[in-house]
Amino acid sequence: MRGGTPGEIERLDSQAALTFEKELFLLRALGIDSASRIAEIGSGSGAVTERLVRAFPGVSLFAVDPDSDLLAAARFRPGLAAKIDSAVSLVEGTCESIPLSDNSMDVAIVRYVFQHLLNPVVGATEIMRILRPGGRIVVIDSDAQLWGACSPYTPELMEIHARAADSQESRGGDRYVARALTRILQTAGYVGASLHSFAVSSDEVGLEPFAAIMNPENLLPHVESGLITMSEYALVLKDYQRFVADPTHVVMSLGFLATATTPGLPATPTVTARMA
């Protein structure tokens, strides 16, 4: 993303502000608020970690991420700093190699991580290892073909945005992963897999929470790589300015939540972790 680590922190904050309340509604419906140990896989800068601790008082939360800079940012978040090493443990690790004990977690929440994995089944299998029998995995992700809608919209831009989304495949990811989430969980051995959707509209929350995600400057790395021409970028920028200026503008974002449980009967969990 543009802007290095600060740009990524800004993006993660905007993403959490935009969709977390809708995600929380589904988490509560799944009974997550009764969990005592939650692993947040791909916790980044702690934008969602902070919200999870606030939403579920008394939870022991293990925030796992491979990026030491983002974990350092999480450590000093105003809403997390006082809870680090008590309610919240920061753990450096990847989705494919999680430094937590077998059968130690009640719930694992994995937000917008599977789209970046070369083989999400491997990640889902590793997450099963840390979940107790009967524990629950919650995977939240997106599908570039079903991202949402906006009005007014210029259809000519669809090919440009699709090209940017498809570029993730060349890096070993899959921006269309949401449609495969239940299959991934079933292949990894989970039971009772189900898929749910949630939507957020600018008529609900205003345009500001969408701004960092819709910003045309997000395409600049693709301009630098040659994937998108400068004239194409200028077209996107002009269209965005026209969209913002239109008093009837509206944008809707669509996300997907897949959940399943590990087979077997509940076991007494134990927890060990390596602090970041």
PDB file of C-alpha atoms in Angstrom:
ATOM      1  CA  MET A   1       0.000   0.000   0.000  1.00  0.00           C
ATOM      2  CA  ARG A   2       1.000   3.622  -0.450  1.00  0.00           C
ATOM      3  CA  GLY A   3       2.689   5.305   2.492  1.00  0.00           C
ATOM      4  CA  GLY A   4       4.477   2.280   3.968  1.00  0.00           C
ATOM      5  CA  THR A   5       3.639   1.362   7.571  1.00  0.00           C
ATOM      6  CA  PRO A   6       1.837   4.666   8.363  1.00  0.00           C
ATOM      7  CA  GLY A   7      -0.298   4.206   5.252  1.00  0.00           C
ATOM      8  CA  GLU A   8      -1.112   0.650   6.239  1.00  0.00           C
ATOM      9  CA  ILE A   9      -2.098   1.732   9.765  1.00  0.00           C
ATOM     10  CA  GLU A  10      -4.402   4.376   8.287  1.00  0.00           C
ATOM     11  CA  ARG A  11      -5.978   1.794   5.976  1.00  0.00           C
ATOM     12  CA  LEU A  12      -6.513  -0.723   8.790  1.00  0.00           C
ATOM     13  CA  ASP A  13      -8.066   1.935  11.030  1.00  0.00           C
ATOM     14  CA  SER A  14     -10.439   2.984   8.251  1.00  0.00           C
ATOM     15  CA  GLN A  15     -11.380  -0.610   7.488  1.00  0.00           C
ATOM     16  CA  ALA A  16     -12.160  -1.335  11.134  1.00  0.00           C
ATOM     17  CA  ALA A  17     -14.186   1.853  11.528  1.00  0.00           C
ATOM     18  CA  LEU A  18     -16.174   1.007   8.419  1.00  0.00           C
ATOM     19  CA  THR A  19     -17.259  -2.591   9.036  1.00  0.00           C
ATOM     20  CA  PHE A  20     -16.566  -3.699  12.615  1.00  0.00           C
ATOM     21  CA  GLU A  21     -20.007  -2.886  14.006  1.00  0.00           C
ATOM     22  CA  LYS A  22     -21.622  -5.086  11.370  1.00  0.00           C
ATOM     23  CA  GLU A  23     -19.087  -7.842  12.041  1.00  0.00           C
ATOM     24  CA  LEU A  24     -19.729  -7.523  15.788  1.00  0.00           C
ATOM     25  CA  PHE A  25     -23.446  -8.015  15.205  1.00  0.00           C
ATOM     26  CA  LEU A  26     -22.680 -11.395  13.582  1.00  0.00           C
ATOM     27  CA  LEU A  27     -20.079 -12.310  16.222  1.00  0.00           C
ATOM     28  CA  ARG A  28     -22.641 -11.779  18.974  1.00  0.00           C
ATOM     29  CA  ALA A  29     -25.205 -13.823  17.032  1.00  0.00           C
ATOM     30  CA  LEU A  30     -22.673 -16.664  16.955  1.00  0.00           C
ATOM     31  CA  GLY A  31     -22.236 -16.486  20.739  1.00  0.00           C
ATOM     32  CA  ILE A  32     -18.665 -15.191  20.589  1.00  0.00           C
ATOM     33  CA  ASP A  33     -19.270 -12.950  23.609  1.00  0.00           C
ATOM     34  CA  SER A  34     -19.212 -16.038  25.827  1.00  0.00           C
ATOM     35  CA  ALA A  35     -15.684 -16.979  24.700  1.00  0.00           C
ATOM     36  CA  SER A  36     -12.880 -16.636  27.221  1.00  0.00           C
ATOM     37  CA  ARG A  37      -9.868 -17.023  24.895  1.00  0.00           C
ATOM     38  CA  ILE A  38      -9.819 -15.456  21.452  1.00  0.00           C
ATOM     39  CA  ALA A  39      -6.978 -15.512  18.925  1.00  0.00           C
ATOM     40  CA  GLU A  40      -7.077 -12.682  16.408  1.00  0.00           C
ATOM     41  CA  ILE A  41      -4.974 -13.885  13.482  1.00  0.00           C
ATOM     42  CA  GLY A  42      -3.603 -11.027  11.383  1.00  0.00           C
ATOM     43  CA  SER A  43      -4.245  -8.394  14.046  1.00  0.00           C
ATOM     44  CA  GLY A  44      -2.075  -5.740  12.383  1.00  0.00           C
ATOM     45  CA  SER A  45      -1.923  -2.441  14.227  1.00  0.00           C
ATOM     46  CA  GLY A  46      -4.608  -3.396  16.752  1.00  0.00           C
ATOM     47  CA  ALA A  47      -7.516  -1.449  15.219  1.00  0.00           C
ATOM     48  CA  VAL A  48      -9.867  -4.422  15.644  1.00  0.00           C
ATOM     49  CA  THR A  49      -8.064  -5.777  18.724  1.00  0.00           C
ATOM     50  CA  GLU A  50      -8.980  -2.587  20.557  1.00  0.00           C
ATOM     51  CA  ARG A  51     -12.619  -2.938  19.526  1.00  0.00           C
ATOM     52  CA  LEU A  52     -12.796  -6.622  20.458  1.00  0.00           C
ATOM     53  CA  VAL A  53     -11.494  -5.971  23.980  1.00  0.00           C
ATOM     54  CA  ARG A  54     -14.020  -3.185  24.417  1.00  0.00           C
ATOM     55  CA  ALA A  55     -16.878  -5.318  23.055  1.00  0.00           C
ATOM     56  CA  PHE A  56     -16.015  -8.439  25.115  1.00  0.00           C
ATOM     57  CA  PRO A  57     -14.931  -7.414  28.644  1.00  0.00           C
ATOM     58  CA  GLY A  58     -13.084 -10.155  30.486  1.00  0.00           C
ATOM     59  CA  VAL A  59     -11.807 -11.890  27.357  1.00  0.00           C
ATOM     60  CA  SER A  60      -8.193 -13.018  27.049  1.00  0.00           C
ATOM     61  CA  LEU A  61      -7.160 -11.960  23.566  1.00  0.00           C
ATOM     62  CA  PHE A  62      -4.068 -13.113  21.690  1.00  0.00           C
ATOM     63  CA  ALA A  63      -3.247 -10.765  18.795  1.00  0.00           C
ATOM     64  CA  VAL A  64      -1.089 -12.578  16.226  1.00  0.00           C
ATOM     65  CA  ASP A  65       0.676 -10.837  13.331  1.00  0.00           C
ATOM     66  CA  PRO A  66       3.935 -11.344  11.396  1.00  0.00           C
ATOM     67  CA  ASP A  67       4.728  -7.616  11.165  1.00  0.00           C
ATOM     68  CA  SER A  68       6.752  -6.409  14.150  1.00  0.00           C
ATOM     69  CA  ASP A  69       6.198  -2.747  13.207  1.00  0.00           C
ATOM     70  CA  LEU A  70       2.419  -3.166  13.267  1.00  0.00           C
ATOM     71  CA  LEU A  71       2.585  -5.049  16.570  1.00  0.00           C
ATOM     72  CA  ALA A  72       4.668  -2.185  18.008  1.00  0.00           C
ATOM     73  CA  ALA A  73       1.982   0.251  16.863  1.00  0.00           C
ATOM     74  CA  ALA A  74      -0.636  -1.898  18.598  1.00  0.00           C
ATOM     75  CA  ARG A  75       1.331  -1.832  21.845  1.00  0.00           C
ATOM     76  CA  PHE A  76       1.027   1.956  22.021  1.00  0.00           C
ATOM     77  CA  ARG A  77      -2.572   2.354  20.891  1.00  0.00           C
ATOM     78  CA  PRO A  78      -4.346   4.500  23.539  1.00  0.00           C
ATOM     79  CA  GLY A  79      -7.169   1.980  23.901  1.00  0.00           C
ATOM     80  CA  LEU A  80      -4.820  -0.995  24.230  1.00  0.00           C
ATOM     81  CA  ALA A  81      -1.706   0.155  26.074  1.00  0.00           C
ATOM     82  CA  ALA A  82      -3.147  -0.429  29.557  1.00  0.00           C
ATOM     83  CA  LYS A  83      -4.366  -3.902  28.615  1.00  0.00           C
ATOM     84  CA  ILE A  84      -1.186  -5.274  27.024  1.00  0.00           C
ATOM     85  CA  ASP A  85       0.213  -8.309  28.853  1.00  0.00           C
ATOM     86  CA  SER A  86      -2.949  -8.593  30.948  1.00  0.00           C
ATOM     87  CA  ALA A  87      -6.084  -8.894  28.808  1.00  0.00           C
ATOM     88  CA  VAL A  88      -4.134  -8.704  25.527  1.00  0.00           C
ATOM     89  CA  SER A  89      -1.021 -10.602  24.464  1.00  0.00           C
ATOM     90  CA  LEU A  90       0.864  -9.546  21.327  1.00  0.00           C
ATOM     91  CA  VAL A  91       2.250 -12.563  19.500  1.00  0.00           C
ATOM     92  CA  GLU A  92       4.534 -12.512  16.466  1.00  0.00           C
ATOM     93  CA  GLY A  93       3.572 -15.280  14.067  1.00  0.00           C
ATOM     94  CA  THR A  94       1.924 -16.135  10.761  1.00  0.00           C
ATOM     95  CA  CYS A  95      -1.367 -17.819   9.956  1.00  0.00           C
ATOM     96  CA  GLU A  96       0.587 -20.895   8.865  1.00  0.00           C
ATOM     97  CA  SER A  97       2.754 -20.977  12.009  1.00  0.00           C
ATOM     98  CA  ILE A  98       1.025 -19.724  15.161  1.00  0.00           C
ATOM     99  CA  PRO A  99       3.111 -19.816  18.383  1.00  0.00           C
ATOM    100  CA  LEU A 100       0.179 -20.842  20.597  1.00  0.00           C
ATOM    101  CA  SER A 101      -0.425 -24.226  22.236  1.00  0.00           C
ATOM    102  CA  ASP A 102      -2.660 -26.973  20.860  1.00  0.00           C
ATOM    103  CA  ASN A 103      -6.328 -26.793  21.944  1.00  0.00           C
ATOM    104  CA  SER A 104      -5.722 -23.462  23.709  1.00  0.00           C
ATOM    105  CA  MET A 105      -8.280 -21.129  22.098  1.00  0.00           C
ATOM    106  CA  ASP A 106     -12.077 -20.979  22.157  1.00  0.00           C
ATOM    107  CA  VAL A 107     -12.364 -18.780  19.073  1.00  0.00           C
ATOM    108  CA  ALA A 108     -10.097 -17.677  16.226  1.00  0.00           C
ATOM    109  CA  ILE A 109     -11.017 -14.546  14.249  1.00  0.00           C
ATOM    110  CA  VAL A 110      -9.255 -14.129  10.912  1.00  0.00           C
ATOM    111  CA  ARG A 111     -10.026 -10.860   9.122  1.00  0.00           C
ATOM    112  CA  TYR A 112      -8.936 -10.212   5.534  1.00  0.00           C
ATOM    113  CA  VAL A 113      -6.037 -12.652   5.798  1.00  0.00           C
ATOM    114  CA  PHE A 114      -7.037 -15.615   3.636  1.00  0.00           C
ATOM    115  CA  GLN A 115      -7.006 -13.456   0.488  1.00  0.00           C
ATOM    116  CA  HIS A 116      -3.243 -13.025   1.011  1.00  0.00           C
ATOM    117  CA  LEU A 117      -2.367 -16.708   1.553  1.00  0.00           C
ATOM    118  CA  LEU A 118      -0.863 -18.974  -1.082  1.00  0.00           C
ATOM    119  CA  ASN A 119      -2.820 -21.889   0.416  1.00  0.00           C
ATOM    120  CA  PRO A 120      -5.613 -20.892   2.820  1.00  0.00           C
ATOM    121  CA  VAL A 121      -6.304 -24.550   3.685  1.00  0.00           C
ATOM    122  CA  VAL A 122      -2.866 -24.718   5.312  1.00  0.00           C
ATOM    123  CA  GLY A 123      -3.701 -21.633   7.379  1.00  0.00           C
ATOM    124  CA  ALA A 124      -7.123 -23.012   8.346  1.00  0.00           C
ATOM    125  CA  THR A 125      -5.524 -26.311   9.389  1.00  0.00           C
ATOM    126  CA  GLU A 126      -2.976 -24.546  11.601  1.00  0.00           C
ATOM    127  CA  ILE A 127      -5.761 -22.532  13.213  1.00  0.00           C
ATOM    128  CA  MET A 128      -7.624 -25.780  13.959  1.00  0.00           C
ATOM    129  CA  ARG A 129      -4.572 -26.940  15.893  1.00  0.00           C
ATOM    130  CA  ILE A 130      -4.827 -24.072  18.391  1.00  0.00           C
ATOM    131  CA  LEU A 131      -8.618 -24.352  18.787  1.00  0.00           C
ATOM    132  CA  ARG A 132     -10.103 -26.606  21.436  1.00  0.00           C
ATOM    133  CA  PRO A 133     -12.450 -29.381  20.255  1.00  0.00           C
ATOM    134  CA  GLY A 134     -15.723 -27.635  19.508  1.00  0.00           C
ATOM    135  CA  GLY A 135     -13.899 -24.300  19.117  1.00  0.00           C
ATOM    136  CA  ARG A 136     -15.009 -21.849  16.461  1.00  0.00           C
ATOM    137  CA  ILE A 137     -13.201 -20.241  13.560  1.00  0.00           C
ATOM    138  CA  VAL A 138     -14.532 -16.996  12.081  1.00  0.00           C
ATOM    139  CA  VAL A 139     -13.094 -15.901   8.742  1.00  0.00           C
ATOM    140  CA  ILE A 140     -13.981 -12.467   7.358  1.00  0.00           C
ATOM    141  CA  ASP A 141     -12.971 -11.582   3.822  1.00  0.00           C
ATOM    142  CA  SER A 142     -14.058 -10.017   0.561  1.00  0.00           C
ATOM    143  CA  ASP A 143     -14.656 -10.867  -3.079  1.00  0.00           C
ATOM    144  CA  ALA A 144     -13.455  -8.378  -5.673  1.00  0.00           C
ATOM    145  CA  GLN A 145     -16.354  -9.218  -7.983  1.00  0.00           C
ATOM    146  CA  LEU A 146     -18.870  -8.685  -5.176  1.00  0.00           C
ATOM    147  CA  TRP A 147     -17.252  -5.738  -3.403  1.00  0.00           C
ATOM    148  CA  GLY A 148     -20.421  -3.643  -3.310  1.00  0.00           C
ATOM    149  CA  ALA A 149     -21.786  -0.801  -5.397  1.00  0.00           C
ATOM    150  CA  CYS A 150     -21.623   2.950  -5.820  1.00  0.00           C
ATOM    151  CA  SER A 151     -23.577   5.632  -7.617  1.00  0.00           C
ATOM    152  CA  PRO A 152     -22.808   7.517  -9.747  1.00  0.00           C
ATOM    153  CA  TYR A 153     -20.485   4.957 -11.318  1.00  0.00           C
ATOM    154  CA  THR A 154     -18.450   4.891 -14.531  1.00  0.00           C
ATOM    155  CA  PRO A 155     -18.496   1.366 -16.020  1.00  0.00           C
ATOM    156  CA  GLU A 156     -15.324   2.088 -17.979  1.00  0.00           C
ATOM    157  CA  LEU A 157     -13.390   1.985 -14.696  1.00  0.00           C
ATOM    158  CA  MET A 158     -14.386  -1.614 -13.963  1.00  0.00           C
ATOM    159  CA  GLU A 159     -11.553  -3.065 -16.060  1.00  0.00           C
ATOM    160  CA  ILE A 160      -8.945  -0.878 -14.336  1.00  0.00           C
ATOM    161  CA  HIS A 161     -10.032  -1.896 -10.834  1.00  0.00           C
ATOM    162  CA  ALA A 162     -10.301  -5.550 -11.896  1.00  0.00           C
ATOM    163  CA  ARG A 163      -6.723  -5.431 -13.178  1.00  0.00           C
ATOM    164  CA  ALA A 164      -5.541  -4.103  -9.816  1.00  0.00           C
ATOM    165  CA  ALA A 165      -7.448  -6.860  -7.984  1.00  0.00           C
ATOM    166  CA  ASP A 166      -6.098  -9.572 -10.273  1.00  0.00           C
ATOM    167  CA  SER A 167      -2.529  -8.429  -9.603  1.00  0.00           C
ATOM    168  CA  GLN A 168      -2.805  -9.940  -6.136  1.00  0.00           C
ATOM    169  CA  GLU A 169      -2.879 -13.385  -7.734  1.00  0.00           C
ATOM    170  CA  SER A 170       0.623 -12.813  -9.099  1.00  0.00           C
ATOM    171  CA  ARG A 171       1.771 -12.366  -5.479  1.00  0.00           C
ATOM    172  CA  GLY A 172       0.168 -15.614  -4.355  1.00  0.00           C
ATOM    173  CA  GLY A 173      -3.148 -14.201  -3.117  1.00  0.00           C
ATOM    174  CA  ASP A 174      -6.786 -14.378  -4.137  1.00  0.00           C
ATOM    175  CA  ARG A 175      -9.051 -11.305  -4.065  1.00  0.00           C
ATOM    176  CA  TYR A 176     -12.009 -13.575  -4.887  1.00  0.00           C
ATOM    177  CA  VAL A 177     -11.488 -15.837  -1.881  1.00  0.00           C
ATOM    178  CA  ALA A 178     -14.827 -15.124  -0.151  1.00  0.00           C
ATOM    179  CA  ARG A 179     -16.719 -17.410  -2.538  1.00  0.00           C
ATOM    180  CA  ALA A 180     -14.454 -20.303  -1.507  1.00  0.00           C
ATOM    181  CA  LEU A 181     -14.427 -19.786   2.275  1.00  0.00           C
ATOM    182  CA  THR A 182     -16.844 -22.551   3.261  1.00  0.00           C
ATOM    183  CA  ARG A 183     -15.056 -24.993   0.945  1.00  0.00           C
ATOM    184  CA  ILE A 184     -11.704 -24.054   2.477  1.00  0.00           C
ATOM    185  CA  LEU A 185     -12.995 -24.721   5.991  1.00  0.00           C
ATOM    186  CA  GLN A 186     -14.590 -28.023   4.972  1.00  0.00           C
ATOM    187  CA  THR A 187     -11.374 -29.142   3.260  1.00  0.00           C
ATOM    188  CA  ALA A 188      -9.405 -28.322   6.419  1.00  0.00           C
ATOM    189  CA  GLY A 189     -11.707 -30.607   8.431  1.00  0.00           C
ATOM    190  CA  TYR A 190     -14.072 -28.182  10.158  1.00  0.00           C
ATOM    191  CA  VAL A 191     -17.736 -29.042  10.587  1.00  0.00           C
ATOM    192  CA  GLY A 192     -20.923 -27.021  10.192  1.00  0.00           C
ATOM    193  CA  ALA A 193     -19.410 -24.433   7.846  1.00  0.00           C
ATOM    194  CA  SER A 194     -21.739 -21.581   6.912  1.00  0.00           C
ATOM    195  CA  LEU A 195     -21.417 -18.279   5.052  1.00  0.00           C
ATOM    196  CA  HIS A 196     -22.963 -14.927   6.002  1.00  0.00           C
ATOM    197  CA  SER A 197     -22.808 -11.454   4.453  1.00  0.00           C
ATOM    198  CA  PHE A 198     -22.848  -7.919   5.836  1.00  0.00           C
ATOM    199  CA  ALA A 199     -23.142  -4.551   4.128  1.00  0.00           C
ATOM    200  CA  VAL A 200     -22.351  -0.963   5.075  1.00  0.00           C
ATOM    201  CA  SER A 201     -23.701   2.065   3.224  1.00  0.00           C
ATOM    202  CA  SER A 202     -22.442   5.642   3.179  1.00  0.00           C
ATOM    203  CA  ASP A 203     -26.035   6.633   3.916  1.00  0.00           C
ATOM    204  CA  GLU A 204     -25.509   4.928   7.304  1.00  0.00           C
ATOM    205  CA  VAL A 205     -22.022   6.063   8.265  1.00  0.00           C
ATOM    206  CA  GLY A 206     -21.216   8.927   5.897  1.00  0.00           C
ATOM    207  CA  LEU A 207     -18.570   9.000   3.182  1.00  0.00           C
ATOM    208  CA  GLU A 208     -15.568   9.646   5.442  1.00  0.00           C
ATOM    209  CA  PRO A 209     -15.114   6.001   6.597  1.00  0.00           C
ATOM    210  CA  PHE A 210     -14.933   4.978   2.931  1.00  0.00           C
ATOM    211  CA  ALA A 211     -12.446   7.683   1.962  1.00  0.00           C
ATOM    212  CA  ALA A 212      -9.180   5.883   2.767  1.00  0.00           C
ATOM    213  CA  ILE A 213     -10.363   2.746   0.963  1.00  0.00           C
ATOM    214  CA  MET A 214     -11.699   4.549  -2.124  1.00  0.00           C
ATOM    215  CA  ASN A 215      -8.801   7.015  -2.411  1.00  0.00           C
ATOM    216  CA  PRO A 216      -7.399   6.835  -5.967  1.00  0.00           C
ATOM    217  CA  GLU A 217      -3.902   7.242  -4.523  1.00  0.00           C
ATOM    218  CA  ASN A 218      -4.167   3.589  -3.495  1.00  0.00           C
ATOM    219  CA  LEU A 219      -3.570   2.812  -7.175  1.00  0.00           C
ATOM    220  CA  LEU A 220      -0.243   4.687  -7.329  1.00  0.00           C
ATOM    221  CA  PRO A 221       1.866   1.560  -6.609  1.00  0.00           C
ATOM    222  CA  HIS A 222       0.206  -0.012  -9.668  1.00  0.00           C
ATOM    223  CA  VAL A 223       1.083   3.076 -11.709  1.00  0.00           C
ATOM    224  CA  GLU A 224       4.691   2.793 -10.556  1.00  0.00           C
ATOM    225  CA  SER A 225       4.770  -0.890 -11.525  1.00  0.00           C
ATOM    226  CA  GLY A 226       3.305  -0.170 -14.960  1.00  0.00           C
ATOM    227  CA  LEU A 227       0.119  -2.153 -14.363  1.00  0.00           C
ATOM    228  CA  ILE A 228      -1.970   1.022 -14.715  1.00  0.00           C
ATOM    229  CA  THR A 229      -1.056   3.903 -17.006  1.00  0.00           C
ATOM    230  CA  MET A 230      -0.919   7.492 -15.823  1.00  0.00           C
ATOM    231  CA  SER A 231      -3.811   8.369 -18.133  1.00  0.00           C
ATOM    232  CA  GLU A 232      -5.898   5.577 -16.573  1.00  0.00           C
ATOM    233  CA  TYR A 233      -5.039   6.853 -13.115  1.00  0.00           C
ATOM    234  CA  ALA A 234      -6.072  10.369 -14.165  1.00  0.00           C
ATOM    235  CA  LEU A 235      -9.412   8.960 -15.320  1.00  0.00           C
ATOM    236  CA  VAL A 236      -9.957   7.258 -11.931  1.00  0.00           C
ATOM    237  CA  LEU A 237      -9.007  10.451 -10.081  1.00  0.00           C
ATOM    238  CA  LYS A 238     -11.373  12.582 -12.153  1.00  0.00           C
ATOM    239  CA  ASP A 239     -14.199  10.110 -11.645  1.00  0.00           C
ATOM    240  CA  TYR A 240     -13.617  10.030  -7.871  1.00  0.00           C
ATOM    241  CA  GLN A 241     -13.735  13.814  -7.683  1.00  0.00           C
ATOM    242  CA  ARG A 242     -16.977  13.780  -9.679  1.00  0.00           C
ATOM    243  CA  PHE A 243     -18.393  11.103  -7.361  1.00  0.00           C
ATOM    244  CA  VAL A 244     -17.597  13.085  -4.198  1.00  0.00           C
ATOM    245  CA  ALA A 245     -19.035  16.289  -5.653  1.00  0.00           C
ATOM    246  CA  ASP A 246     -22.338  14.659  -6.612  1.00  0.00           C
ATOM    247  CA  PRO A 247     -24.890  15.375  -3.831  1.00  0.00           C
ATOM    248  CA  THR A 248     -26.672  12.073  -4.572  1.00  0.00           C
ATOM    249  CA  HIS A 249     -23.542   9.927  -4.169  1.00  0.00           C
ATOM    250  CA  VAL A 250     -23.787   6.647  -2.285  1.00  0.00           C
ATOM    251  CA  VAL A 251     -21.395   3.743  -1.837  1.00  0.00           C
ATOM    252  CA  MET A 252     -22.110   0.321  -0.336  1.00  0.00           C
ATOM    253  CA  SER A 253     -19.461  -2.153   0.780  1.00  0.00           C
ATOM    254  CA  LEU A 254     -20.173  -5.886   0.997  1.00  0.00           C
ATOM    255  CA  GLY A 255     -18.229  -8.332   3.162  1.00  0.00           C
ATOM    256  CA  PHE A 256     -18.493 -12.023   3.975  1.00  0.00           C
ATOM    257  CA  LEU A 257     -18.136 -14.011   7.188  1.00  0.00           C
ATOM    258  CA  ALA A 258     -17.600 -17.772   7.159  1.00  0.00           C
ATOM    259  CA  THR A 259     -17.694 -19.794  10.352  1.00  0.00           C
ATOM    260  CA  ALA A 260     -17.324 -23.418  11.393  1.00  0.00           C
ATOM    261  CA  THR A 261     -16.299 -25.461  14.428  1.00  0.00           C
ATOM    262  CA  THR A 262     -13.624 -28.022  15.102  1.00  0.00           C
ATOM    263  CA  PRO A 263     -14.828 -31.613  15.489  1.00  0.00           C
ATOM    264  CA  GLY A 264     -14.862 -33.392  18.819  1.00  0.00           C
ATOM    265  CA  LEU A 265     -15.833 -32.688  22.407  1.00  0.00           C
ATOM    266  CA  PRO A 266     -14.612 -29.658  24.360  1.00  0.00           C
ATOM    267  CA  ALA A 267     -11.314 -30.040  26.192  1.00  0.00           C
ATOM    268  CA  THR A 268      -9.724 -28.054  29.028  1.00  0.00           C
ATOM    269  CA  PRO A 269      -7.493 -25.493  27.272  1.00  0.00           C
ATOM    270  CA  THR A 270      -4.010 -24.378  28.191  1.00  0.00           C
ATOM    271  CA  VAL A 271      -2.246 -21.358  26.756  1.00  0.00           C
ATOM    272  CA  THR A 272       1.366 -20.514  26.035  1.00  0.00           C
ATOM    273  CA  ALA A 273       2.531 -17.672  23.832  1.00  0.00           C
ATOM    274  CA  ARG A 274       5.666 -15.861  22.785  1.00  0.00           C
ATOM    275  CA  MET A 275       5.279 -12.145  23.475  1.00  0.00           C
ATOM    276  CA  ALA A 276       6.263  -9.716  20.727  1.00  0.00           C
TER     277      ALA A 276
END
